[in-house]
Structures are given as C-alpha cells and as structure tokens.
Short mmCIF file of C-alpha atoms in Angstrom, two decimals:
data_model
loop_
_atom_site.label_atom_id
_atom_site.label_comp_id
_atom_site.label_asym_id
_atom_site.label_seq_id
_atom_site.Cartn_x
_atom_site.Cartn_y
_atom_site.Cartn_z
CA MET A 1 105.43 -71.37 -101.01
CA ARG A 2 105.22 -73.36 -104.21
CA ARG A 3 102.22 -74.16 -106.37
CA GLY A 4 101.11 -76.94 -104.04
CA VAL A 5 99.64 -74.47 -101.63
CA ARG A 6 97.43 -72.81 -104.22
CA THR A 7 93.98 -73.34 -102.94
CA LEU A 8 90.57 -73.43 -104.42
CA LEU A 9 88.79 -70.43 -103.04
CA ALA A 10 85.14 -70.17 -102.27
CA VAL A 11 82.91 -67.22 -101.93
CA ALA A 12 80.24 -65.69 -99.92
CA ALA A 13 78.99 -66.19 -96.45
CA SER A 14 76.00 -67.82 -95.04
CA ALA A 15 75.16 -70.11 -92.30
CA LEU A 16 76.23 -73.59 -93.41
CA ALA A 17 76.65 -74.66 -97.05
CA VAL A 18 76.37 -78.28 -98.02
CA VAL A 19 79.58 -79.44 -99.64
CA GLY A 20 79.17 -79.83 -103.39
CA GLY A 21 75.48 -79.07 -103.79
CA LEU A 22 73.15 -77.00 -101.65
CA VAL A 23 73.97 -73.35 -101.80
CA VAL A 24 73.34 -70.54 -99.44
CA ALA A 25 72.06 -67.04 -99.10
CA SER A 26 73.73 -63.81 -98.16
CA PRO A 27 72.81 -60.21 -97.41
CA PRO A 28 72.08 -57.77 -100.23
CA ALA A 29 74.82 -55.96 -102.12
CA MET A 30 77.08 -53.54 -100.31
CA ALA A 31 77.07 -49.79 -100.66
CA ALA A 32 80.57 -49.06 -99.32
CA THR A 33 83.72 -49.73 -101.36
CA LEU A 34 87.13 -51.30 -100.90
CA THR A 35 89.93 -48.76 -100.57
CA GLU A 36 93.70 -49.07 -100.43
CA VAL A 37 95.67 -47.63 -97.51
CA THR A 38 99.35 -46.75 -97.87
CA ASN A 39 101.93 -45.66 -95.30
CA PHE A 40 100.15 -47.58 -92.56
CA GLY A 41 103.26 -48.13 -90.47
CA THR A 42 106.08 -50.64 -90.16
CA ASN A 43 105.92 -52.89 -93.22
CA PRO A 44 109.12 -54.95 -93.56
CA SER A 45 107.92 -57.08 -96.49
CA ASN A 46 106.07 -54.42 -98.49
CA LEU A 47 102.58 -55.82 -98.05
CA ARG A 48 99.65 -53.94 -99.50
CA MET A 49 96.61 -53.05 -97.41
CA HIS A 50 93.01 -52.76 -98.52
CA LEU A 51 90.23 -51.74 -96.17
CA TYR A 52 86.49 -52.21 -96.15
CA VAL A 53 84.53 -49.91 -93.83
CA PRO A 54 80.74 -50.32 -94.03
CA ASP A 55 78.45 -47.33 -94.18
CA ASN A 56 77.01 -46.19 -90.85
CA ILE A 57 79.69 -48.14 -89.02
CA GLY A 58 79.11 -46.69 -85.57
CA ALA A 59 81.61 -46.09 -82.79
CA ARG A 60 84.33 -48.55 -81.77
CA PRO A 61 83.73 -51.21 -84.44
CA ALA A 62 85.33 -54.64 -84.33
CA VAL A 63 88.16 -55.36 -86.79
CA VAL A 64 88.56 -58.57 -88.82
CA VAL A 65 91.75 -59.35 -90.78
CA ALA A 66 90.93 -61.59 -93.79
CA VAL A 67 94.04 -63.18 -95.30
CA HIS A 68 94.15 -64.57 -98.83
CA TYR A 69 95.44 -67.86 -100.28
CA CYS A 70 98.62 -68.27 -102.38
CA THR A 71 98.39 -66.55 -105.78
CA GLY A 72 95.64 -64.36 -104.35
CA THR A 73 95.33 -60.72 -103.37
CA GLY A 74 93.41 -58.77 -100.78
CA PRO A 75 90.93 -57.48 -103.40
CA ALA A 76 90.42 -61.04 -104.70
CA PHE A 77 89.69 -62.26 -101.18
CA TYR A 78 87.30 -59.33 -100.76
CA SER A 79 85.34 -60.25 -103.88
CA GLY A 80 85.72 -63.99 -103.40
CA THR A 81 84.44 -64.29 -99.84
CA GLN A 82 81.54 -62.76 -97.97
CA PHE A 83 83.31 -61.19 -95.05
CA ALA A 84 82.59 -57.72 -96.45
CA GLN A 85 78.88 -58.48 -96.84
CA LEU A 86 78.81 -59.77 -93.28
CA ALA A 87 80.59 -56.59 -92.24
CA ASP A 88 77.76 -54.61 -93.83
CA GLN A 89 75.26 -56.56 -91.80
CA TYR A 90 77.07 -56.67 -88.47
CA LYS A 91 79.06 -53.42 -88.78
CA PHE A 92 82.70 -54.38 -88.41
CA ILE A 93 85.78 -53.31 -90.39
CA VAL A 94 87.66 -55.78 -92.63
CA ILE A 95 91.38 -55.51 -93.43
CA TYR A 96 92.56 -57.36 -96.55
CA PRO A 97 96.37 -57.72 -96.67
CA SER A 98 98.11 -58.62 -99.93
CA ALA A 99 101.40 -60.50 -100.19
CA THR A 100 103.59 -59.03 -102.94
CA ARG A 101 106.36 -61.64 -103.27
CA SER A 102 106.45 -64.15 -106.14
CA GLY A 103 103.61 -66.61 -105.72
CA SER A 104 101.74 -64.22 -103.40
CA CYS A 105 102.09 -66.51 -100.38
CA PHE A 106 102.48 -65.18 -96.86
CA ASP A 107 105.60 -65.75 -94.78
CA VAL A 108 104.67 -68.34 -92.18
CA SER A 109 108.15 -69.87 -92.13
CA SER A 110 110.79 -67.33 -91.03
CA SER A 111 111.76 -66.73 -87.43
CA ALA A 112 110.99 -63.05 -87.98
CA SER A 113 107.37 -63.70 -88.87
CA LEU A 114 107.03 -66.28 -86.08
CA THR A 115 108.30 -63.90 -83.39
CA HIS A 116 106.43 -61.11 -81.64
CA ASN A 117 107.53 -57.82 -83.24
CA GLY A 118 110.16 -59.81 -85.13
CA GLY A 119 109.32 -58.45 -88.56
CA SER A 120 108.21 -59.79 -91.95
CA ASP A 121 104.56 -60.33 -92.90
CA SER A 122 103.07 -60.82 -89.45
CA LEU A 123 104.38 -57.48 -88.24
CA GLY A 124 103.18 -55.76 -91.40
CA ILE A 125 99.67 -57.11 -90.84
CA VAL A 126 99.72 -56.04 -87.20
CA SER A 127 100.75 -52.56 -88.38
CA MET A 128 97.58 -52.50 -90.47
CA VAL A 129 95.54 -53.36 -87.38
CA ARG A 130 97.25 -50.67 -85.33
CA TRP A 131 96.56 -48.14 -88.09
CA VAL A 132 92.86 -49.02 -88.11
CA LEU A 133 92.64 -48.79 -84.33
CA SER A 134 94.20 -45.31 -84.45
CA ASN A 135 92.60 -43.93 -87.59
CA ARG A 136 89.21 -45.64 -87.78
CA ASP A 137 88.34 -45.83 -84.10
CA GLY A 138 88.55 -49.63 -84.08
CA ASP A 139 87.95 -51.52 -80.85
CA ALA A 140 91.24 -53.01 -79.65
CA ASN A 141 89.29 -55.53 -77.59
CA ARG A 142 87.61 -56.95 -80.70
CA VAL A 143 90.30 -57.75 -83.25
CA TYR A 144 90.12 -61.07 -85.13
CA ALA A 145 91.90 -62.94 -87.93
CA THR A 146 90.76 -65.42 -90.56
CA GLY A 147 92.16 -66.83 -93.78
CA ALA A 148 92.33 -69.73 -96.22
CA SER A 149 95.32 -71.97 -97.03
CA SER A 150 98.32 -69.61 -96.82
CA GLY A 151 95.95 -67.22 -95.05
CA GLY A 152 94.83 -70.01 -92.74
CA MET A 153 98.45 -70.64 -91.80
CA MET A 154 98.97 -66.91 -91.27
CA THR A 155 95.93 -66.88 -88.98
CA ASN A 156 97.75 -69.35 -86.73
CA VAL A 157 100.91 -67.23 -86.93
CA LEU A 158 99.10 -64.01 -85.99
CA LEU A 159 97.36 -65.57 -83.00
CA GLY A 160 100.55 -67.27 -81.85
CA ALA A 161 102.94 -64.32 -82.20
CA TYR A 162 100.50 -61.52 -81.29
CA PRO A 163 98.19 -62.76 -78.53
CA ASP A 164 98.05 -59.19 -77.26
CA VAL A 165 96.46 -58.02 -80.52
CA PHE A 166 94.06 -60.78 -81.61
CA LYS A 167 91.15 -62.07 -79.55
CA ALA A 168 90.18 -65.00 -81.79
CA GLY A 169 90.88 -66.55 -85.16
CA SER A 170 89.29 -68.87 -87.70
CA SER A 171 91.70 -70.87 -89.85
CA PHE A 172 90.58 -72.59 -93.06
CA MET A 173 92.91 -75.33 -94.34
CA GLY A 174 95.88 -74.20 -92.27
CA VAL A 175 98.63 -75.79 -90.15
CA PRO A 176 99.69 -75.28 -86.53
CA PHE A 177 101.74 -72.25 -85.52
CA GLY A 178 105.39 -72.90 -86.34
CA CYS A 179 104.70 -76.05 -88.35
CA PHE A 180 105.98 -74.45 -91.56
CA ALA A 181 109.13 -73.02 -89.92
CA THR A 182 112.28 -73.37 -92.01
CA THR A 183 115.92 -72.52 -91.46
CA ASP A 184 117.17 -72.59 -95.07
CA GLY A 185 115.46 -69.41 -96.20
CA SER A 186 112.78 -71.23 -98.14
CA MET A 187 109.08 -70.86 -97.49
CA TRP A 188 108.09 -74.48 -98.05
CA ASN A 189 108.12 -77.24 -95.44
CA SER A 190 107.22 -80.58 -97.05
CA THR A 191 107.19 -82.44 -93.74
CA CYS A 192 104.53 -80.12 -92.38
CA ALA A 193 102.55 -79.92 -95.63
CA ASN A 194 102.37 -83.70 -95.79
CA GLY A 195 101.09 -83.96 -92.23
CA GLN A 196 104.25 -85.70 -91.03
CA LEU A 197 105.32 -83.18 -88.39
CA ILE A 198 103.89 -84.78 -85.26
CA LYS A 199 104.51 -83.36 -81.79
CA THR A 200 103.04 -83.66 -78.34
CA ALA A 201 100.46 -81.11 -77.26
CA GLN A 202 103.00 -79.69 -74.83
CA GLN A 203 105.61 -79.26 -77.57
CA TRP A 204 103.15 -77.50 -79.84
CA GLY A 205 101.98 -75.28 -76.99
CA ASP A 206 105.55 -74.42 -76.03
CA GLN A 207 106.19 -73.35 -79.61
CA VAL A 208 103.41 -70.78 -79.34
CA ARG A 209 104.55 -69.58 -75.92
CA ALA A 210 108.12 -69.15 -77.18
CA ALA A 211 106.94 -66.71 -79.85
CA TYR A 212 106.33 -64.03 -77.21
CA PRO A 213 108.48 -64.79 -74.17
CA GLY A 214 107.18 -63.34 -70.95
CA TYR A 215 103.65 -62.81 -72.18
CA SER A 216 101.18 -63.80 -69.47
CA GLY A 217 97.93 -62.33 -70.74
CA PRO A 218 94.90 -64.09 -72.23
CA ARG A 219 95.33 -66.24 -75.33
CA PRO A 220 93.18 -65.93 -78.46
CA ARG A 221 90.38 -68.41 -79.11
CA MET A 222 90.82 -70.57 -82.20
CA GLN A 223 88.43 -72.14 -84.71
CA LEU A 224 89.82 -74.67 -87.20
CA PHE A 225 88.36 -76.11 -90.44
CA HIS A 226 89.94 -78.94 -92.45
CA GLY A 227 88.89 -81.48 -95.09
CA THR A 228 89.84 -85.11 -94.57
CA ASP A 229 90.97 -85.47 -98.21
CA ASP A 230 93.18 -82.37 -98.30
CA ALA A 231 96.18 -83.34 -100.45
CA THR A 232 97.95 -79.97 -100.20
CA LEU A 233 98.06 -79.33 -96.45
CA ARG A 234 97.16 -82.81 -95.29
CA TYR A 235 94.54 -83.63 -92.73
CA PRO A 236 96.86 -84.65 -89.82
CA ASN A 237 97.61 -80.93 -89.46
CA PHE A 238 94.05 -80.50 -88.19
CA GLY A 239 94.66 -82.81 -85.23
CA GLU A 240 98.05 -81.27 -84.53
CA ALA A 241 96.52 -77.79 -84.46
CA ILE A 242 93.86 -78.97 -82.02
CA LYS A 243 96.65 -80.36 -79.83
CA GLN A 244 98.41 -77.01 -79.97
CA TRP A 245 95.56 -74.70 -79.16
CA THR A 246 93.99 -76.86 -76.48
CA ASN A 247 97.39 -76.96 -74.79
CA VAL A 248 97.79 -73.19 -75.13
CA HIS A 249 94.48 -72.83 -73.29
CA GLY A 250 95.27 -75.53 -70.74
CA LEU A 251 92.49 -77.80 -71.98
CA SER A 252 92.13 -81.51 -72.51
CA GLN A 253 92.14 -82.83 -76.07
CA THR A 254 88.89 -84.64 -75.24
CA PRO A 255 85.96 -82.70 -76.71
CA THR A 256 83.39 -81.28 -74.32
CA PHE A 257 80.82 -81.03 -77.12
CA THR A 258 80.36 -82.79 -80.45
CA ASP A 259 77.72 -82.36 -83.13
CA THR A 260 77.12 -82.63 -86.87
CA PRO A 261 76.13 -79.24 -88.30
CA GLN A 262 75.92 -80.77 -91.79
CA SER A 263 76.08 -84.26 -93.22
CA GLY A 264 79.73 -85.28 -93.18
CA TRP A 265 80.77 -82.42 -90.89
CA THR A 266 81.95 -83.18 -87.37
CA ARG A 267 82.28 -80.22 -85.02
CA THR A 268 84.14 -80.62 -81.74
CA ARG A 269 84.42 -78.01 -79.02
CA TYR A 270 86.87 -77.87 -76.15
CA GLY A 271 86.29 -76.10 -72.88
CA GLY A 272 82.53 -75.67 -73.25
CA SER A 273 79.58 -76.26 -75.56
CA GLY A 274 78.67 -72.86 -77.02
CA THR A 275 80.18 -70.64 -79.71
CA GLY A 276 82.31 -68.88 -77.10
CA VAL A 277 84.56 -71.91 -76.46
CA ALA A 278 88.33 -71.54 -76.48
CA VAL A 279 88.88 -74.07 -79.28
CA GLU A 280 86.54 -75.38 -81.97
CA GLY A 281 87.32 -77.80 -84.79
CA VAL A 282 85.21 -78.67 -87.83
CA SER A 283 86.25 -81.75 -89.80
CA LEU A 284 84.73 -82.25 -93.27
CA ALA A 285 84.64 -85.84 -94.49
CA GLY A 286 85.66 -86.40 -98.09
CA VAL A 287 86.57 -82.75 -98.73
CA GLY A 288 89.93 -81.76 -100.21
CA HIS A 289 91.81 -78.48 -100.29
CA ASN A 290 88.73 -76.63 -101.47
CA LEU A 291 86.62 -76.00 -98.40
CA PRO A 292 83.49 -73.99 -99.15
CA LEU A 293 84.20 -70.72 -97.40
CA SER A 294 80.73 -69.64 -98.39
CA GLY A 295 79.45 -72.18 -95.90
CA GLN A 296 81.76 -71.17 -93.12
CA ALA A 297 82.32 -67.41 -93.17
CA LEU A 298 79.25 -66.83 -91.03
CA MET A 299 80.38 -69.61 -88.70
CA ALA A 300 83.64 -67.71 -88.23
CA ILE A 301 81.84 -64.45 -87.50
CA GLN A 302 79.57 -66.25 -85.05
CA PHE A 303 82.63 -67.75 -83.35
CA PHE A 304 84.07 -64.24 -83.02
CA GLY A 305 80.85 -63.15 -81.33
CA LEU A 306 80.06 -60.48 -83.90
CA THR A 307 76.58 -61.64 -84.88
CA SER A 308 75.04 -60.20 -81.74
CA ALA A 309 75.17 -56.77 -83.36
CA PRO A 310 71.85 -55.63 -84.87
CA PRO A 311 71.51 -56.14 -88.62
CA SER A 312 71.77 -53.12 -90.85
CA PRO A 313 68.43 -51.47 -91.74
CA SER A 314 68.67 -52.68 -95.35
CA THR A 315 68.89 -56.36 -94.49
CA PRO A 316 65.71 -58.45 -94.67
CA PRO A 317 65.49 -59.88 -91.13
CA SER A 318 64.25 -58.00 -88.12
CA PRO A 319 66.13 -58.17 -84.78
CA SER A 320 63.82 -60.98 -83.68
CA THR A 321 64.67 -63.20 -86.66
CA PRO A 322 67.94 -65.05 -87.33
CA PRO A 323 70.88 -62.80 -88.25
CA SER A 324 70.76 -63.56 -91.98
CA PRO A 325 68.29 -65.26 -94.29
CA SER A 326 70.47 -68.37 -94.35
CA ALA A 327 71.46 -68.47 -90.70
CA PRO A 328 70.48 -71.69 -88.90
CA PRO A 329 68.01 -71.59 -86.03
CA SER A 330 70.79 -72.84 -83.76
CA PRO A 331 74.50 -73.55 -84.26
CA SER A 332 73.76 -77.27 -84.59
CA THR A 333 70.82 -77.07 -87.02
CA PRO A 334 71.51 -76.96 -90.78
CA PRO A 335 69.76 -74.30 -92.84
CA SER A 336 66.53 -74.99 -94.65
CA PRO A 337 66.34 -72.91 -97.83
CA SER A 338 62.99 -71.30 -98.29
CA VAL A 339 60.88 -72.55 -101.17
CA PRO A 340 60.63 -69.71 -103.69
CA PRO A 341 57.33 -68.79 -105.26
CA SER A 342 56.54 -70.29 -108.63
CA PRO A 343 58.35 -68.25 -111.29
CA GLN A 344 56.13 -66.20 -113.53
CA PRO A 345 56.97 -65.44 -117.16
CA GLN A 346 58.03 -61.82 -117.25
CA GLY A 347 59.60 -59.26 -119.54
CA ALA A 348 63.11 -58.38 -120.62
CA CYS A 349 66.26 -58.91 -118.56
CA ARG A 350 69.97 -58.12 -118.62
CA ILE A 351 72.78 -60.25 -117.15
CA GLY A 352 76.18 -59.12 -115.95
CA TYR A 353 78.58 -62.05 -115.47
CA THR A 354 82.16 -61.82 -114.21
CA VAL A 355 84.61 -64.64 -113.51
CA ASN A 356 87.63 -64.67 -111.21
CA ALA A 357 89.57 -67.89 -111.89
CA TRP A 358 92.63 -69.46 -110.28
CA ASN A 359 94.33 -72.85 -110.34
CA THR A 360 91.38 -75.31 -110.58
CA GLY A 361 88.71 -73.07 -109.08
CA LEU A 362 86.72 -70.00 -110.01
CA THR A 363 84.24 -67.50 -108.61
CA ALA A 364 81.33 -66.26 -110.75
CA ASN A 365 79.32 -63.15 -109.87
CA ILE A 366 76.00 -62.62 -111.67
CA THR A 367 73.90 -59.46 -111.72
CA ILE A 368 70.29 -59.89 -112.85
CA THR A 369 68.49 -56.72 -113.96
CA ASN A 370 64.80 -56.47 -114.80
CA THR A 371 64.71 -54.30 -117.94
CA GLY A 372 61.01 -54.86 -118.52
CA SER A 373 58.02 -52.78 -117.46
CA SER A 374 56.47 -55.35 -115.13
CA THR A 375 57.60 -56.49 -111.70
CA VAL A 376 59.14 -59.96 -111.52
CA ASN A 377 57.66 -61.96 -108.66
CA GLY A 378 59.81 -65.05 -108.34
CA TRP A 379 62.56 -65.85 -110.82
CA ALA A 380 64.50 -68.75 -112.27
CA LEU A 381 67.70 -68.01 -114.19
CA ALA A 382 68.74 -70.80 -116.58
CA PHE A 383 72.21 -71.13 -118.12
CA THR A 384 74.63 -73.86 -119.19
CA LEU A 385 78.06 -74.06 -117.58
CA PRO A 386 81.04 -74.81 -119.85
CA GLY A 387 82.28 -78.40 -119.73
CA GLY A 388 84.40 -79.25 -116.71
CA GLN A 389 82.86 -76.62 -114.43
CA ALA A 390 80.97 -77.82 -111.35
CA ILE A 391 79.45 -75.58 -108.68
CA THR A 392 80.66 -76.27 -105.14
CA SER A 393 78.84 -73.51 -103.27
CA GLY A 394 77.09 -70.21 -103.86
CA TRP A 395 74.98 -67.43 -102.46
CA ASN A 396 71.69 -65.56 -102.93
CA ALA A 397 70.10 -68.45 -104.89
CA THR A 398 69.71 -72.20 -105.00
CA TYR A 399 71.46 -73.95 -107.89
CA SER A 400 70.41 -77.24 -109.45
CA PRO A 401 72.05 -79.24 -110.84
CA THR A 402 75.66 -78.27 -110.12
CA SER A 403 76.94 -78.72 -113.68
CA GLY A 404 75.64 -78.67 -117.23
CA ALA A 405 72.26 -76.97 -117.64
CA VAL A 406 71.86 -75.12 -114.33
CA THR A 407 68.86 -73.25 -112.93
CA ALA A 408 69.39 -70.64 -110.20
CA ARG A 409 66.22 -69.84 -108.23
CA ASN A 410 65.60 -66.92 -105.92
CA LEU A 411 65.46 -67.19 -102.16
CA ASN A 412 62.71 -65.81 -99.98
CA TYR A 413 64.09 -62.29 -99.73
CA ASN A 414 65.20 -61.49 -103.30
CA GLY A 415 62.44 -62.88 -105.49
CA THR A 416 60.84 -59.52 -106.33
CA LEU A 417 62.48 -57.36 -109.00
CA ALA A 418 60.76 -54.11 -109.82
CA PRO A 419 61.31 -52.60 -113.28
CA GLY A 420 64.92 -51.43 -113.43
CA ALA A 421 65.87 -53.28 -110.23
CA SER A 422 68.82 -55.66 -109.94
CA THR A 423 69.93 -58.47 -107.68
CA THR A 424 73.34 -60.11 -107.42
CA ILE A 425 73.99 -63.82 -107.03
CA GLY A 426 77.06 -65.98 -107.48
CA PHE A 427 78.85 -69.23 -106.90
CA ASN A 428 82.17 -71.07 -106.57
CA ALA A 429 83.03 -73.80 -109.03
CA ASN A 430 85.77 -76.27 -109.75
CA HIS A 431 87.04 -76.40 -113.32
CA THR A 432 89.28 -78.61 -115.43
CA GLY A 433 90.75 -75.82 -117.54
CA ASN A 434 87.76 -74.13 -119.16
CA THR A 435 87.02 -70.95 -117.18
CA GLY A 436 84.66 -69.48 -119.78
CA LYS A 437 81.19 -68.04 -119.32
CA PRO A 438 77.80 -69.49 -120.23
CA PRO A 439 76.86 -68.44 -123.77
CA SER A 440 73.30 -67.41 -122.91
CA PHE A 441 70.82 -66.88 -120.07
CA THR A 442 67.04 -67.03 -119.77
CA LEU A 443 65.02 -65.55 -116.93
CA ASN A 444 61.66 -67.27 -116.45
CA GLY A 445 61.94 -68.50 -120.01
CA SER A 446 62.79 -65.11 -121.55
CA THR A 447 66.18 -64.71 -123.20
CA CYS A 448 68.31 -62.03 -121.50
CA THR A 449 70.81 -59.64 -123.02
CA ILE A 450 74.37 -59.95 -121.68
CA ALA A 451 76.04 -56.78 -120.47
#
C-alpha cells in the first residue's frame, strides 16, 4: 500500500481509554523477552516472525497474532501496544509478524492471500501459528488475530481465508475481507479505501465463503473498531464489515445490544448481549485514523475470552478484583482512575525516555527510578512536551494536560518506589514534525538526571 495507509499507532492496554485525554493503566513490566523465530514453515513472502512467550505460561496456552500497521514491524507493534503485557497477565502467547516488502504493508489484495492455503502473507502468518501449536504447545482451539490499519485489514483476511485456524479476531481501522482485492498486481484499492465499495450483506458474505470453498465448520467471531473521521480507510468500511460478518454468521444487521462504553463511543452487538457475541462493532465519534489502541487492547482480549484466566502472581489485583487495575467493573462501565495519594517531596531520581516515531504519531516510554535513600510514596513527574506534540492515550499514569507542561501522576498500584526501584509509564502522542524529547524532568519537585 501507499503512504495513505500509514496509521498513527497507539500503545498499551487497559480497559477503556478516553479519546484524547484520560489515560489508562496497565500491568507491571514484563520479565520475558521478544525473540525471533526463523524457519517456521511455508513462507511465500519472506515474512519475519517474532514471538512473545510469558514466563510460567502453563500448558496449552492461547495464541494471539498481533499484526502491525504499514511502515511498522513486529517488534514495533510489540513495544507500541500492550498485548504482550496482557499476555503476561493472562498467560497467552503473542505472535508478531513483520512484512518485509517496501512500505511494510501486508498483502490483503492478491488472490493468493485471499484464498485458503493460496500463499502470500496470510499463509506465512498461518505457518507461524502452526509452528507455535507444534513447538510451544499452543491450544489450537484458542487462536486469535488482531491488528491496526494494514494489520486490521489482515485480521479480516485471516479470519475469512482461515476459519479453521482462527476462533475470533479484533480489527482496528480495517476494511471487509476482500475489499482491497486488486487484479493489476498493485496493493492499493482507492475505491475501498475511500469507502465507496458498497455491497449487499449477502455479497460480502459470499466473498468470505468463496475464500475456502467447501468449508462447513464454525466461523470466527469478529470485533470491529472504527473512527467516524477516518480519512485513510474511511468510515463506511465499518458498516460494510458489519454487513459482511453478520451475514457470515447468519445474523440480522439489527443490533441485539447497544451501549456507550465511553463518551462518543457506540458499541453494537449482534447475536447476543455479552462479550461472547458473534459480531461486535465499536464506532468512535470524531476520531480519525488514530484509534487509541491503548484503550481497546483489553477490550479485544476480553472479546477473545482470555481474561477469565487468573492474573499472574506479580500483578496487583487478586482473583476477586477486576482483571487489571484499569479494567471496568462491567463491559459497559467506563473506568474510574484511582486518586493517587498526595505526592511527597523526595530524593534523587533518574529518567529513561525512549521515543518510537512514525508518520504523525509517536510512542514514548518512560522509566522512573528512585535513586535516593528514602521511599517515594506517591509521585508526580513533570515535563514539557516539544511543540506540536499532544498526548492521545497512555498507561500506568494519568497525564494532565495533554500538551505543553505535562504532569504524570501515579495510579493506585505503582505509587510506591523504594530506593533503587523503578516503574515504567508511557503514552501515545500526535506530532506535527517535532519528535524530540522533553529537555528536563522533575519528580515531586526534584530535578531528575536523564539516563
């Protein structure tokens, strides 16, 4: 695809982030590491495969494929989203494919990729899944796909062409299966991108069924997210995808459940009212091609049914509390960030700050280390963002305001820093060209050194 599909990425996972302001929490830092796997099987388009396997994974873990945006990579999607942190908490494996062609977009256009065992990127990704099932004891009955922009489109492709492999998917800013199909060898379909490819539900459903002729087994469940102001993969694609997947499941396009999980968000479910429905759509009013994945990664994992697993021993909540510090009391209730204790002036501090920038978006990861001799009980980290940067979502802290002189405050589970202890926070931001770092940081009024 061309530059138009380059998406703003967001990071982290939590229950439900508020678009453009309120930020969310996530589990503590991970102990396991991302590793690359080679020679994983049939790989017609030379994709790369990275794998995240949490510590103490247990037998027969679920497998989630997390597919990056154009210009991205698997490692960038690993560090720029919170699927790995959620994997730590709920003990599932994450596969991160990487496209290697120019532009780093996935093939969602060729007949090979749109056909069961036809070849190209979709087959390469399925080979990764098959390798994990064989070599990491993955549970073939719990395999899922998710992705953003190009990865959101690939999520639709994987579920359409390989219904025997995937049980559910969650597509961020994608298009229906087959919408981007081309016959001229290109990977860009302007009619689809502009939301002008309109079909009946039956036609869309038939397109999925034709991808695997003769298949009569169960079809994967689908969750769809789209912003109404998306100017890259325009909003009509959201309605067309709902047409497609409700038809695939033999359902009416009339919702059986509707709610507002956040201001401006409209969630519709088809075929039931709970998280286990066959099709779920979340429409975000006024949001462009920069959905806050930090607000939706946990929603995807909940839709997959993976949050019923017990949290890891290192996570703050007990089995009787919600699955993560930011998880809502119920799917329809927005989170209420805990009020942190009043910050206390403390000793020395050190800040590590890394930026991963793309197009008009960036991800910032911040490590706060207490280098003093006294325990910090409640902290506020102050810094000034470079001009043109504006936070859209984040994790492990609340951020106010979203631009200029910002203060990040601890949440209820990470406010205590013993001497030598560290905590990691971060955020997504839009930018207008300046992707630089803040020049200085103060923790509870004390100036920090910068690592």
